[in-house]
CSV table of C-alpha atoms in Angstrom, one decimal:
chain,number,residue,atom,x,y,z
A,21,MET,CA,0.0,0.0,0.0
A,22,ILE,CA,1.2,3.5,-0.8
A,23,ASP,CA,-0.1,6.6,0.9
A,24,VAL,CA,-0.5,9.7,-1.3
A,25,LEU,CA,-0.8,13.2,0.1
A,26,PHE,CA,-2.1,16.3,-1.8
A,27,PHE,CA,-1.5,19.9,-0.7
A,28,ALA,CA,-2.8,23.4,-1.5
A,29,GLU,CA,-4.4,23.7,-4.9
A,30,LEU,CA,-3.8,20.0,-5.7
A,31,GLN,CA,-5.7,19.1,-2.6
A,32,GLU,CA,-8.7,21.1,-3.9
A,33,ALA,CA,-8.4,19.7,-7.3
A,34,ALA,CA,-8.2,16.1,-6.0
A,35,GLY,CA,-11.1,16.8,-3.6
A,36,LYS,CA,-9.2,15.1,-0.8
A,37,ALA,CA,-6.1,15.5,1.3
A,38,ASN,CA,-4.9,11.9,1.0
A,39,MET,CA,-5.6,8.5,-0.5
A,40,THR,CA,-4.2,5.0,-0.2
A,41,ILE,CA,-3.2,3.0,-3.3
A,42,ASP,CA,-2.9,-0.7,-3.5
A,43,ALA,CA,0.4,-0.9,-5.4
A,44,ALA,CA,4.2,-1.2,-4.8
A,45,GLY,CA,7.3,-1.1,-6.9
A,46,ILE,CA,6.0,1.5,-9.3
A,47,THR,CA,7.7,4.8,-10.3
A,48,VAL,CA,6.4,8.3,-9.5
A,49,SER,CA,5.6,8.6,-13.1
A,50,ASP,CA,3.6,5.4,-13.1
A,51,LEU,CA,1.7,6.6,-10.1
A,52,LYS,CA,0.6,9.8,-11.9
A,53,THR,CA,-0.2,8.1,-15.2
A,54,ASN,CA,-1.8,4.9,-14.1
A,55,TYR,CA,-3.2,5.5,-10.7
A,56,LEU,CA,-4.1,9.2,-10.4
A,57,ASN,CA,-5.2,9.9,-13.9
A,58,GLU,CA,-8.9,9.4,-13.0
A,59,LEU,CA,-8.6,12.3,-10.6
A,60,ALA,CA,-7.6,14.5,-13.6
A,61,ILE,CA,-5.6,16.9,-11.4
A,62,GLU,CA,-4.6,19.9,-13.4
A,63,ASN,CA,-1.0,21.1,-12.8
A,64,ILE,CA,0.1,17.9,-11.2
A,65,ASP,CA,3.0,17.8,-13.5
A,66,GLN,CA,4.2,21.1,-12.1
A,67,ALA,CA,4.3,19.7,-8.7
A,68,MET,CA,7.4,18.3,-7.0
A,69,VAL,CA,7.2,14.9,-5.5
A,70,ALA,CA,8.5,13.8,-2.1
A,71,ILE,CA,8.9,10.2,-1.0
A,72,ASN,CA,9.0,9.9,2.8
A,73,GLU,CA,9.6,13.7,3.1
A,74,GLU,CA,12.5,13.9,0.7
A,75,TYR,CA,12.2,15.3,-2.8
A,76,ALA,CA,12.3,12.5,-5.4
A,77,GLU,CA,12.6,12.1,-9.2
A,78,GLU,CA,10.0,11.0,-11.7
A,79,ASP,CA,11.7,7.6,-12.1
A,80,SER,CA,12.1,7.0,-8.4
A,81,ILE,CA,10.7,3.6,-7.3
A,82,ILE,CA,7.9,3.7,-4.7
A,83,LYS,CA,7.9,0.9,-2.2
A,84,SER,CA,5.0,-0.4,-0.2
A,85,GLY,CA,4.6,1.7,3.0
A,86,ASP,CA,6.0,4.8,1.4
A,87,VAL,CA,4.3,8.1,1.8
A,88,ILE,CA,4.2,10.1,-1.5
A,89,ALA,CA,3.5,13.8,-1.3
A,90,PHE,CA,2.6,16.0,-4.3
A,91,ILE,CA,4.1,19.4,-3.6
A,92,PRO,CA,2.9,22.3,-5.8
A,93,PRO,CA,5.3,25.3,-6.1
A,94,VAL,CA,5.8,26.5,-2.5
A,95,SER,CA,4.9,30.0,-1.3
A,96,GLY,CA,5.9,30.2,2.4
A,97,GLY,CA,7.5,33.2,4.0
B,4,MET,CA,10.1,22.9,23.7
B,5,ASP,CA,13.6,23.1,22.5
B,6,LYS,CA,12.9,22.9,18.8
B,7,HIS,CA,14.8,25.5,16.7
B,8,PHE,CA,12.8,24.8,13.5
B,9,TRP,CA,9.0,24.5,13.8
B,10,ILE,CA,5.6,25.0,12.3
B,11,THR,CA,2.8,26.4,14.6
B,12,ASP,CA,-0.8,27.2,14.3
B,13,GLN,CA,-0.6,29.6,17.1
B,14,ARG,CA,0.4,33.3,17.2
B,15,ILE,CA,4.2,33.5,17.0
B,16,ASP,CA,6.2,34.7,20.0
B,17,ILE,CA,9.1,36.6,18.4
B,18,ASN,CA,11.1,36.7,21.6
B,19,ASP,CA,10.9,32.9,22.0
B,20,CYS,CA,12.6,32.6,18.6
B,21,ILE,CA,15.2,35.1,19.4
B,22,SER,CA,16.0,33.6,22.8
B,23,LYS,CA,16.8,30.3,21.2
B,24,VAL,CA,19.8,31.8,19.4
B,25,THR,CA,21.0,34.3,22.0
B,26,ARG,CA,24.3,33.2,23.5
B,27,ALA,CA,27.6,34.5,24.9
B,28,GLU,CA,29.6,33.9,21.6
B,29,ALA,CA,27.2,36.0,19.6
B,30,GLY,CA,27.8,39.7,18.9
B,31,ALA,CA,24.8,39.9,16.6
B,32,VAL,CA,21.3,38.5,16.5
B,33,ASN,CA,19.5,39.3,13.2
B,34,THR,CA,15.8,38.8,13.2
B,35,PHE,CA,13.6,38.7,10.1
B,36,ILE,CA,9.9,39.0,10.6
B,37,GLY,CA,7.6,38.3,7.7
B,38,THR,CA,4.1,39.8,8.1
B,39,VAL,CA,0.9,39.7,6.1
B,40,ARG,CA,0.7,42.6,3.7
B,41,GLU,CA,-2.6,44.2,2.9
B,42,PHE,CA,-1.9,45.7,-0.5
B,43,THR,CA,0.0,44.0,-3.4
B,44,LYS,CA,0.3,46.2,-6.4
B,45,GLY,CA,-3.0,47.9,-5.4
B,46,LYS,CA,-4.9,44.7,-4.9
B,47,ARG,CA,-6.3,44.3,-1.4
B,48,THR,CA,-5.8,41.2,0.6
B,49,LEU,CA,-8.5,40.5,3.2
B,50,TYR,CA,-6.6,37.6,4.9
B,51,LEU,CA,-4.2,34.8,4.2
B,52,GLU,CA,-4.4,31.1,4.8
B,53,TYR,CA,-1.2,29.1,5.1
B,54,GLN,CA,-1.0,25.3,4.8
B,55,ALA,CA,2.1,23.2,5.5
B,56,TYR,CA,3.3,19.6,5.1
B,57,ALA,CA,4.4,20.2,8.7
B,58,SER,CA,6.6,17.2,9.3
B,59,MET,CA,8.5,17.7,6.1
B,60,ALA,CA,8.6,21.5,6.5
B,61,GLU,CA,10.3,21.1,9.8
B,62,LYS,CA,12.9,18.8,8.3
B,63,LYS,CA,13.5,21.3,5.4
B,64,LEU,CA,13.8,24.2,7.9
B,65,THR,CA,16.3,22.2,9.8
B,66,GLN,CA,18.2,21.5,6.6
B,67,ILE,CA,18.3,25.3,5.9
B,68,GLY,CA,19.8,25.7,9.4
B,69,GLU,CA,22.5,23.1,8.5
B,70,GLU,CA,23.2,24.9,5.2
B,71,ILE,CA,23.7,28.1,7.1
B,72,ALA,CA,26.0,26.5,9.6
B,73,ALA,CA,28.1,25.1,6.8
B,74,LYS,CA,28.3,28.5,4.9
B,75,TRP,CA,28.8,30.9,7.8
B,76,GLU,CA,31.0,30.0,10.8
B,77,ASN,CA,29.6,29.8,14.3
B,78,THR,CA,26.0,30.5,13.6
B,79,GLU,CA,22.9,29.6,15.5
B,80,THR,CA,19.6,29.7,13.6
B,81,ALA,CA,15.9,29.4,14.7
B,82,ILE,CA,13.0,29.5,12.3
B,83,VAL,CA,9.2,29.4,13.0
B,84,HIS,CA,6.4,29.5,10.4
B,85,ARG,CA,2.8,29.9,11.3
B,86,VAL,CA,-0.1,28.1,9.4
B,87,GLY,CA,-3.8,28.6,9.4
B,88,ARG,CA,-5.7,31.9,8.9
B,89,LEU,CA,-3.6,35.0,9.3
B,90,GLU,CA,-5.0,38.5,9.4
B,91,ILE,CA,-3.3,41.7,8.0
B,92,SER,CA,0.0,42.5,9.9
B,93,ASP,CA,0.0,39.1,11.6
B,94,VAL,CA,3.5,37.5,11.8
B,95,ALA,CA,3.8,34.6,9.4
B,96,VAL,CA,7.5,33.8,9.8
B,97,VAL,CA,10.4,34.6,12.1
B,98,ILE,CA,14.0,33.9,11.4
B,99,ALA,CA,16.6,34.5,14.1
B,100,VAL,CA,20.3,34.1,13.4
B,101,SER,CA,23.1,34.8,15.8
B,102,THR,CA,26.7,35.1,14.8
B,103,PRO,CA,29.9,36.5,16.3
B,104,HIS,CA,29.8,39.5,13.8
B,105,ARG,CA,26.9,41.3,12.2
B,106,ASN,CA,27.6,40.8,8.6
B,107,ASP,CA,27.2,37.1,8.7
B,108,ALA,CA,24.0,37.5,10.6
B,109,PHE,CA,22.5,39.7,7.9
B,110,GLU,CA,23.6,37.5,5.1
B,111,ALA,CA,22.5,34.3,6.7
B,112,SER,CA,19.0,35.5,7.5
B,113,ARG,CA,18.6,36.7,3.9
B,114,TYR,CA,19.7,33.2,2.7
B,115,ALA,CA,17.2,31.6,5.1
B,116,ILE,CA,14.1,33.4,3.7
B,117,GLU,CA,15.1,32.8,0.1
B,118,ARG,CA,15.6,29.1,0.8
B,119,ILE,CA,12.2,28.9,2.5
B,120,LYS,CA,10.7,30.1,-0.7
B,121,GLU,CA,12.5,27.4,-2.7
B,122,ILE,CA,12.3,24.2,-0.7
B,123,VAL,CA,10.0,24.3,2.3
B,124,PRO,CA,6.5,22.8,1.7
B,125,ILE,CA,4.4,25.7,2.9
B,126,TRP,CA,1.7,27.3,0.8
B,127,LYS,CA,-0.2,30.6,0.9
B,128,LYS,CA,-3.7,31.1,-0.2
B,129,GLU,CA,-4.6,34.7,-0.9
B,130,HIS,CA,-8.1,35.8,-0.1
B,131,TRP,CA,-9.0,39.0,-1.9
B,132,GLU,CA,-12.3,41.0,-2.1
B,133,ASP,CA,-13.0,39.3,-5.5
B,134,GLY,CA,-11.7,35.8,-5.0
B,135,SER,CA,-9.0,33.6,-3.8
B,136,LEU,CA,-6.1,31.6,-5.1
B,137,TRP,CA,-3.3,29.4,-3.9
B,138,ILE,CA,-0.2,31.3,-4.8
B,139,GLY,CA,2.3,29.4,-6.9
B,140,ASP,CA,6.0,29.9,-7.4
B,141,GLN,CA,7.0,33.2,-6.0
B,142,LYS,CA,10.3,33.0,-7.9
B,143,GLU,CA,8.2,33.1,-11.0
B,144,LYS,CA,9.6,30.1,-12.7
B,145,ILE,CA,6.1,28.8,-13.1
B,146,SER,CA,3.0,30.8,-13.7
B,147,TYR,CA,0.0,28.8,-12.6
B,148,LYS,CA,-2.9,30.5,-14.2
B,149,LYS,CA,-2.7,32.8,-17.2
B,150,GLY,CA,-4.3,36.2,-16.6
B,151,VAL,CA,-6.0,35.8,-13.3
B,152,PRO,CA,-4.4,37.0,-11.1
B,153,VAL,CA,-2.0,39.0,-13.2
B,154,GLU,CA,1.6,38.1,-12.8
B,155,GLU,CA,2.4,41.0,-10.4
B,156,ASP,CA,-0.1,39.5,-7.9
B,157,MET,CA,1.9,36.3,-7.8
B,158,ARG,CA,5.0,38.0,-6.5
B,159,ASN,CA,5.7,38.0,-2.9
B,160,ASP,CA,8.8,39.9,-2.3
């Protein structure tokens, strides 16, 4: 199982803050294309991705139990 | 609480942040206070809403402290960022840096705020009289929506 978190405008676009996906050993890119496509989240490709709270690449492999966060461009401060 | 880098949903106590870095070796404590601005290029903000991925944000703030320690000798840094609804003039962020000499303290606190705007997962939603929007990249590498709001509204310097 993979936990997925959405923030800010992506959270509003997804209609939820988080979801759990029954998958493992997929890439970040697979996650977006094959598991999140039905949510049709605009701008998800502009978001950075963090795996277990560290920024990750599109081809990073996600393991079962990982927490994946989609991080739209930040605007703190 | 002895955390030097933290996210809070409460009003920020500026002195608490400063006292975390005050020490005998320091000859300078530079404090940056980021507040909620009412007007941006003539457009009126009613209030702001900040959201954070708090656990990761605290890690990334800690990383910024480590970067500062590596770049400037003998620094102590504390950073707190508030989330939730903030009214005009409320304090959103406080950065306190202490160093033996003043120049490093100025430079390091400037570095800290710029890095926050690059890597720390915190987002701001502007609520205007005529609508609201999550603000995208303040460094303007990405423009989220064409036209509304106009590009100047996206800036946050």
